[in-house]
JSON list of C-alpha atoms in Angstrom, two decimals:
[
{"chain": "A", "resi": 1, "resn": "MET", "atom": "CA", "xyz": [111.74, 125.92, 198.16]},
{"chain": "A", "resi": 2, "resn": "GLY", "atom": "CA", "xyz": [108.37, 124.88, 199.47]},
{"chain": "A", "resi": 3, "resn": "PRO", "atom": "CA", "xyz": [107.03, 121.70, 201.08]},
{"chain": "A", "resi": 4, "resn": "ALA", "atom": "CA", "xyz": [106.56, 120.08, 197.64]},
{"chain": "A", "resi": 5, "resn": "GLY", "atom": "CA", "xyz": [109.92, 121.22, 196.24]},
{"chain": "A", "resi": 6, "resn": "PRO", "atom": "CA", "xyz": [110.79, 124.21, 194.05]},
{"chain": "A", "resi": 7, "resn": "GLU", "atom": "CA", "xyz": [108.05, 126.84, 193.85]},
{"chain": "A", "resi": 8, "resn": "PRO", "atom": "CA", "xyz": [107.94, 129.84, 191.53]},
{"chain": "A", "resi": 9, "resn": "ASP", "atom": "CA", "xyz": [108.49, 133.27, 193.06]},
{"chain": "A", "resi": 10, "resn": "MET", "atom": "CA", "xyz": [106.01, 135.38, 191.10]},
{"chain": "A", "resi": 11, "resn": "SER", "atom": "CA", "xyz": [107.54, 138.62, 192.42]},
{"chain": "A", "resi": 12, "resn": "ARG", "atom": "CA", "xyz": [110.61, 137.75, 190.31]},
{"chain": "A", "resi": 13, "resn": "MET", "atom": "CA", "xyz": [108.55, 136.87, 187.23]},
{"chain": "A", "resi": 14, "resn": "LEU", "atom": "CA", "xyz": [110.84, 136.40, 184.19]},
{"chain": "A", "resi": 15, "resn": "SER", "atom": "CA", "xyz": [113.79, 138.14, 185.89]},
{"chain": "A", "resi": 16, "resn": "GLY", "atom": "CA", "xyz": [116.17, 135.24, 185.26]},
{"chain": "A", "resi": 17, "resn": "HIS", "atom": "CA", "xyz": [118.69, 133.51, 187.47]},
{"chain": "A", "resi": 18, "resn": "PRO", "atom": "CA", "xyz": [118.90, 135.30, 190.85]},
{"chain": "A", "resi": 19, "resn": "GLU", "atom": "CA", "xyz": [121.89, 137.65, 190.88]},
{"chain": "A", "resi": 20, "resn": "GLY", "atom": "CA", "xyz": [123.19, 136.69, 194.31]},
{"chain": "A", "resi": 21, "resn": "MET", "atom": "CA", "xyz": [122.59, 132.94, 194.09]},
{"chain": "A", "resi": 22, "resn": "GLN", "atom": "CA", "xyz": [125.87, 131.05, 194.12]},
{"chain": "A", "resi": 23, "resn": "LEU", "atom": "CA", "xyz": [125.63, 127.49, 192.86]},
{"chain": "A", "resi": 24, "resn": "PRO", "atom": "CA", "xyz": [128.13, 124.69, 193.32]},
{"chain": "A", "resi": 25, "resn": "PRO", "atom": "CA", "xyz": [129.81, 123.45, 190.14]},
{"chain": "A", "resi": 26, "resn": "ALA", "atom": "CA", "xyz": [127.35, 121.71, 187.85]},
{"chain": "A", "resi": 27, "resn": "PRO", "atom": "CA", "xyz": [127.56, 117.93, 187.85]},
{"chain": "A", "resi": 28, "resn": "ALA", "atom": "CA", "xyz": [128.71, 116.39, 184.60]},
{"chain": "A", "resi": 29, "resn": "PRO", "atom": "CA", "xyz": [125.92, 114.74, 182.62]},
{"chain": "A", "resi": 30, "resn": "ALA", "atom": "CA", "xyz": [126.31, 110.97, 182.71]},
{"chain": "A", "resi": 31, "resn": "GLY", "atom": "CA", "xyz": [125.21, 108.13, 180.48]},
{"chain": "A", "resi": 32, "resn": "PRO", "atom": "CA", "xyz": [122.59, 109.19, 177.98]},
{"chain": "A", "resi": 33, "resn": "TRP", "atom": "CA", "xyz": [121.92, 112.45, 179.86]},
{"chain": "A", "resi": 34, "resn": "LEU", "atom": "CA", "xyz": [123.06, 115.54, 177.96]},
{"chain": "A", "resi": 35, "resn": "VAL", "atom": "CA", "xyz": [121.95, 118.34, 180.30]},
{"chain": "A", "resi": 36, "resn": "THR", "atom": "CA", "xyz": [121.76, 119.05, 184.03]},
{"chain": "A", "resi": 37, "resn": "VAL", "atom": "CA", "xyz": [119.45, 121.72, 185.42]},
{"chain": "A", "resi": 38, "resn": "ALA", "atom": "CA", "xyz": [119.42, 123.48, 188.80]},
{"chain": "A", "resi": 39, "resn": "ALA", "atom": "CA", "xyz": [116.28, 123.03, 190.90]},
{"chain": "A", "resi": 40, "resn": "THR", "atom": "CA", "xyz": [115.60, 126.75, 190.35]},
{"chain": "A", "resi": 41, "resn": "ASN", "atom": "CA", "xyz": [115.19, 126.01, 186.61]},
{"chain": "A", "resi": 42, "resn": "THR", "atom": "CA", "xyz": [117.41, 129.08, 186.05]},
{"chain": "A", "resi": 43, "resn": "ALA", "atom": "CA", "xyz": [120.84, 127.46, 185.51]},
{"chain": "A", "resi": 44, "resn": "TRP", "atom": "CA", "xyz": [121.54, 124.89, 182.81]},
{"chain": "A", "resi": 45, "resn": "SER", "atom": "CA", "xyz": [124.70, 122.90, 182.12]},
{"chain": "A", "resi": 46, "resn": "GLY", "atom": "CA", "xyz": [125.59, 120.95, 179.01]},
{"chain": "A", "resi": 47, "resn": "PRO", "atom": "CA", "xyz": [128.21, 120.69, 176.28]},
{"chain": "A", "resi": 48, "resn": "TRP", "atom": "CA", "xyz": [128.03, 124.50, 175.83]},
{"chain": "A", "resi": 49, "resn": "GLY", "atom": "CA", "xyz": [129.04, 125.13, 179.48]},
{"chain": "A", "resi": 50, "resn": "VAL", "atom": "CA", "xyz": [126.71, 126.69, 182.04]},
{"chain": "A", "resi": 51, "resn": "SER", "atom": "CA", "xyz": [124.05, 129.18, 181.02]},
{"chain": "A", "resi": 52, "resn": "TYR", "atom": "CA", "xyz": [121.55, 131.13, 183.06]},
{"chain": "A", "resi": 53, "resn": "THR", "atom": "CA", "xyz": [118.04, 132.23, 182.23]},
{"chain": "A", "resi": 54, "resn": "ALA", "atom": "CA", "xyz": [118.04, 135.88, 181.19]},
{"chain": "A", "resi": 55, "resn": "ASN", "atom": "CA", "xyz": [116.26, 138.83, 182.79]},
{"chain": "A", "resi": 56, "resn": "LEU", "atom": "CA", "xyz": [113.39, 139.41, 180.37]},
{"chain": "A", "resi": 57, "resn": "THR", "atom": "CA", "xyz": [111.77, 142.18, 182.42]},
{"chain": "A", "resi": 58, "resn": "PRO", "atom": "CA", "xyz": [111.88, 145.78, 181.18]},
{"chain": "A", "resi": 59, "resn": "ASP", "atom": "CA", "xyz": [114.52, 146.85, 183.73]},
{"chain": "A", "resi": 60, "resn": "ALA", "atom": "CA", "xyz": [116.70, 149.41, 181.91]},
{"chain": "A", "resi": 61, "resn": "GLU", "atom": "CA", "xyz": [120.01, 148.29, 183.41]},
{"chain": "A", "resi": 62, "resn": "THR", "atom": "CA", "xyz": [119.70, 144.51, 183.77]},
{"chain": "A", "resi": 63, "resn": "GLY", "atom": "CA", "xyz": [116.83, 143.48, 181.52]},
{"chain": "A", "resi": 64, "resn": "LEU", "atom": "CA", "xyz": [115.28, 144.39, 178.18]},
{"chain": "A", "resi": 65, "resn": "GLY", "atom": "CA", "xyz": [114.44, 147.98, 179.13]},
{"chain": "A", "resi": 66, "resn": "LYS", "atom": "CA", "xyz": [116.76, 149.58, 176.54]},
{"chain": "A", "resi": 67, "resn": "TRP", "atom": "CA", "xyz": [115.99, 147.06, 173.82]},
{"chain": "A", "resi": 68, "resn": "THR", "atom": "CA", "xyz": [113.96, 147.97, 170.76]},
{"chain": "A", "resi": 69, "resn": "LEU", "atom": "CA", "xyz": [111.63, 145.65, 168.91]},
{"chain": "A", "resi": 70, "resn": "ARG", "atom": "CA", "xyz": [114.31, 145.50, 166.21]},
{"chain": "A", "resi": 71, "resn": "ASP", "atom": "CA", "xyz": [116.93, 144.32, 168.79]},
{"chain": "A", "resi": 72, "resn": "PHE", "atom": "CA", "xyz": [114.51, 141.70, 170.11]},
{"chain": "A", "resi": 73, "resn": "MET", "atom": "CA", "xyz": [113.65, 140.37, 166.66]},
{"chain": "A", "resi": 74, "resn": "ALA", "atom": "CA", "xyz": [117.30, 140.30, 165.58]},
{"chain": "A", "resi": 75, "resn": "THR", "atom": "CA", "xyz": [118.19, 138.30, 168.70]},
{"chain": "A", "resi": 76, "resn": "LEU", "atom": "CA", "xyz": [115.49, 135.71, 168.08]},
{"chain": "A", "resi": 77, "resn": "ARG", "atom": "CA", "xyz": [116.12, 135.48, 164.33]},
{"chain": "A", "resi": 78, "resn": "THR", "atom": "CA", "xyz": [119.93, 135.14, 164.54]},
{"chain": "A", "resi": 79, "resn": "GLY", "atom": "CA", "xyz": [120.33, 133.37, 167.88]},
{"chain": "A", "resi": 80, "resn": "ARG", "atom": "CA", "xyz": [122.84, 136.08, 168.89]},
{"chain": "A", "resi": 81, "resn": "HIS", "atom": "CA", "xyz": [122.54, 138.72, 171.61]},
{"chain": "A", "resi": 82, "resn": "MET", "atom": "CA", "xyz": [121.20, 141.91, 169.97]},
{"chain": "A", "resi": 83, "resn": "GLY", "atom": "CA", "xyz": [121.54, 140.10, 166.64]},
{"chain": "A", "resi": 84, "resn": "ARG", "atom": "CA", "xyz": [125.33, 140.36, 166.60]},
{"chain": "A", "resi": 85, "resn": "GLY", "atom": "CA", "xyz": [126.80, 139.43, 170.02]},
{"chain": "A", "resi": 86, "resn": "ARG", "atom": "CA", "xyz": [127.36, 136.17, 171.84]},
{"chain": "A", "resi": 87, "resn": "LEU", "atom": "CA", "xyz": [125.27, 133.11, 171.04]},
{"chain": "A", "resi": 88, "resn": "ILE", "atom": "CA", "xyz": [122.00, 132.71, 172.91]},
{"chain": "A", "resi": 89, "resn": "LEU", "atom": "CA", "xyz": [122.41, 129.45, 174.81]},
{"chain": "A", "resi": 90, "resn": "PRO", "atom": "CA", "xyz": [119.98, 126.86, 176.17]},
{"chain": "A", "resi": 91, "resn": "PRO", "atom": "CA", "xyz": [117.48, 126.88, 177.74]},
{"chain": "A", "resi": 92, "resn": "MET", "atom": "CA", "xyz": [116.30, 129.55, 175.25]},
{"chain": "A", "resi": 93, "resn": "PRO", "atom": "CA", "xyz": [114.66, 127.58, 172.42]},
{"chain": "A", "resi": 94, "resn": "ILE", "atom": "CA", "xyz": [116.01, 129.77, 169.59]},
{"chain": "A", "resi": 95, "resn": "PRO", "atom": "CA", "xyz": [115.35, 127.13, 166.90]},
{"chain": "A", "resi": 96, "resn": "MET", "atom": "CA", "xyz": [111.63, 127.42, 167.70]},
{"chain": "A", "resi": 97, "resn": "TYR", "atom": "CA", "xyz": [111.42, 131.21, 168.11]},
{"chain": "A", "resi": 98, "resn": "LYS", "atom": "CA", "xyz": [113.37, 132.22, 165.02]},
{"chain": "A", "resi": 99, "resn": "HIS", "atom": "CA", "xyz": [110.48, 131.07, 162.83]},
{"chain": "A", "resi": 100, "resn": "PHE", "atom": "CA", "xyz": [107.83, 133.18, 164.60]},
{"chain": "A", "resi": 101, "resn": "THR", "atom": "CA", "xyz": [106.14, 135.83, 162.49]},
{"chain": "A", "resi": 102, "resn": "ASP", "atom": "CA", "xyz": [106.95, 139.49, 162.99]},
{"chain": "A", "resi": 103, "resn": "SER", "atom": "CA", "xyz": [103.48, 139.87, 164.49]},
{"chain": "A", "resi": 104, "resn": "ASP", "atom": "CA", "xyz": [104.13, 137.08, 167.01]},
{"chain": "A", "resi": 105, "resn": "MET", "atom": "CA", "xyz": [107.45, 138.65, 168.02]},
{"chain": "A", "resi": 106, "resn": "ASP", "atom": "CA", "xyz": [105.85, 142.07, 168.37]},
{"chain": "A", "resi": 107, "resn": "ALA", "atom": "CA", "xyz": [103.18, 140.57, 170.65]},
{"chain": "A", "resi": 108, "resn": "ILE", "atom": "CA", "xyz": [105.79, 138.82, 172.83]},
{"chain": "A", "resi": 109, "resn": "PHE", "atom": "CA", "xyz": [107.91, 141.98, 173.06]},
{"chain": "A", "resi": 110, "resn": "THR", "atom": "CA", "xyz": [104.86, 144.08, 173.92]},
{"chain": "A", "resi": 111, "resn": "TYR", "atom": "CA", "xyz": [103.99, 141.65, 176.72]},
{"chain": "A", "resi": 112, "resn": "LEU", "atom": "CA", "xyz": [107.56, 141.66, 178.08]},
{"chain": "A", "resi": 113, "resn": "ARG", "atom": "CA", "xyz": [107.49, 145.47, 178.13]},
{"chain": "A", "resi": 114, "resn": "SER", "atom": "CA", "xyz": [104.24, 145.39, 180.16]},
{"chain": "A", "resi": 115, "resn": "ILE", "atom": "CA", "xyz": [105.44, 143.35, 183.15]},
{"chain": "A", "resi": 116, "resn": "PRO", "atom": "CA", "xyz": [107.03, 145.02, 186.18]},
{"chain": "A", "resi": 117, "resn": "PRO", "atom": "CA", "xyz": [110.78, 145.64, 185.83]},
{"chain": "A", "resi": 118, "resn": "VAL", "atom": "CA", "xyz": [112.97, 143.64, 188.21]},
{"chain": "A", "resi": 119, "resn": "GLN", "atom": "CA", "xyz": [116.57, 144.69, 188.74]},
{"chain": "A", "resi": 120, "resn": "ASN", "atom": "CA", "xyz": [118.56, 141.47, 188.52]},
{"chain": "A", "resi": 121, "resn": "ARG", "atom": "CA", "xyz": [121.95, 141.14, 186.83]},
{"chain": "A", "resi": 122, "resn": "VAL", "atom": "CA", "xyz": [122.21, 137.55, 185.62]},
{"chain": "A", "resi": 123, "resn": "PRO", "atom": "CA", "xyz": [125.68, 135.94, 185.63]},
{"chain": "A", "resi": 124, "resn": "GLU", "atom": "CA", "xyz": [127.52, 135.57, 182.34]},
{"chain": "A", "resi": 125, "resn": "PRO", "atom": "CA", "xyz": [127.60, 132.06, 180.86]},
{"chain": "A", "resi": 126, "resn": "LEU", "atom": "CA", "xyz": [130.50, 129.81, 181.83]},
{"chain": "A", "resi": 127, "resn": "PRO", "atom": "CA", "xyz": [132.48, 127.97, 179.14]},
{"chain": "A", "resi": 128, "resn": "PRO", "atom": "CA", "xyz": [132.53, 124.19, 179.00]},
{"chain": "A", "resi": 129, "resn": "LEU", "atom": "CA", "xyz": [134.99, 122.51, 181.32]},
{"chain": "A", "resi": 130, "resn": "ALA", "atom": "CA", "xyz": [138.18, 121.57, 179.54]},
{"chain": "A", "resi": 131, "resn": "THR", "atom": "CA", "xyz": [138.67, 117.86, 179.28]},
{"chain": "A", "resi": 132, "resn": "THR", "atom": "CA", "xyz": [142.02, 116.24, 179.08]},
{"chain": "A", "resi": 133, "resn": "ALA", "atom": "CA", "xyz": [142.24, 113.63, 176.38]},
{"chain": "A", "resi": 134, "resn": "SER", "atom": "CA", "xyz": [145.13, 111.28, 176.40]},
{"chain": "A", "resi": 135, "resn": "THR", "atom": "CA", "xyz": [146.94, 111.07, 173.13]},
{"chain": "A", "resi": 136, "resn": "GLN", "atom": "CA", "xyz": [148.80, 107.91, 172.30]}
]
């Protein structure tokens, strides 16, 4: 946090939500608001629960270091982790990325492989809070 508010930490470039950062429970969206976002821009809450921005650096243990181009493309095309796992949640704009050309995806993946790896294990998403509905 800087004098003007949140400031990017370029040493953590694309490494996702900070591993050790504990956040209080997300406030419930109110009125016409659908989503709440942490000031870090790395934690998002909405009807899907709470999701955290992923570590997109080439770290082998906590990022994309063991991924292949095929894994990357399958994730973006299907909206599922590695093309077959859990859903990729907001803020990742899967509806936009899944229509990229193979060449575009190859260029993005090549760039992500070129940045410095940052070891940072991002928390798993949290499910939506259960609501109690009265039945009459």
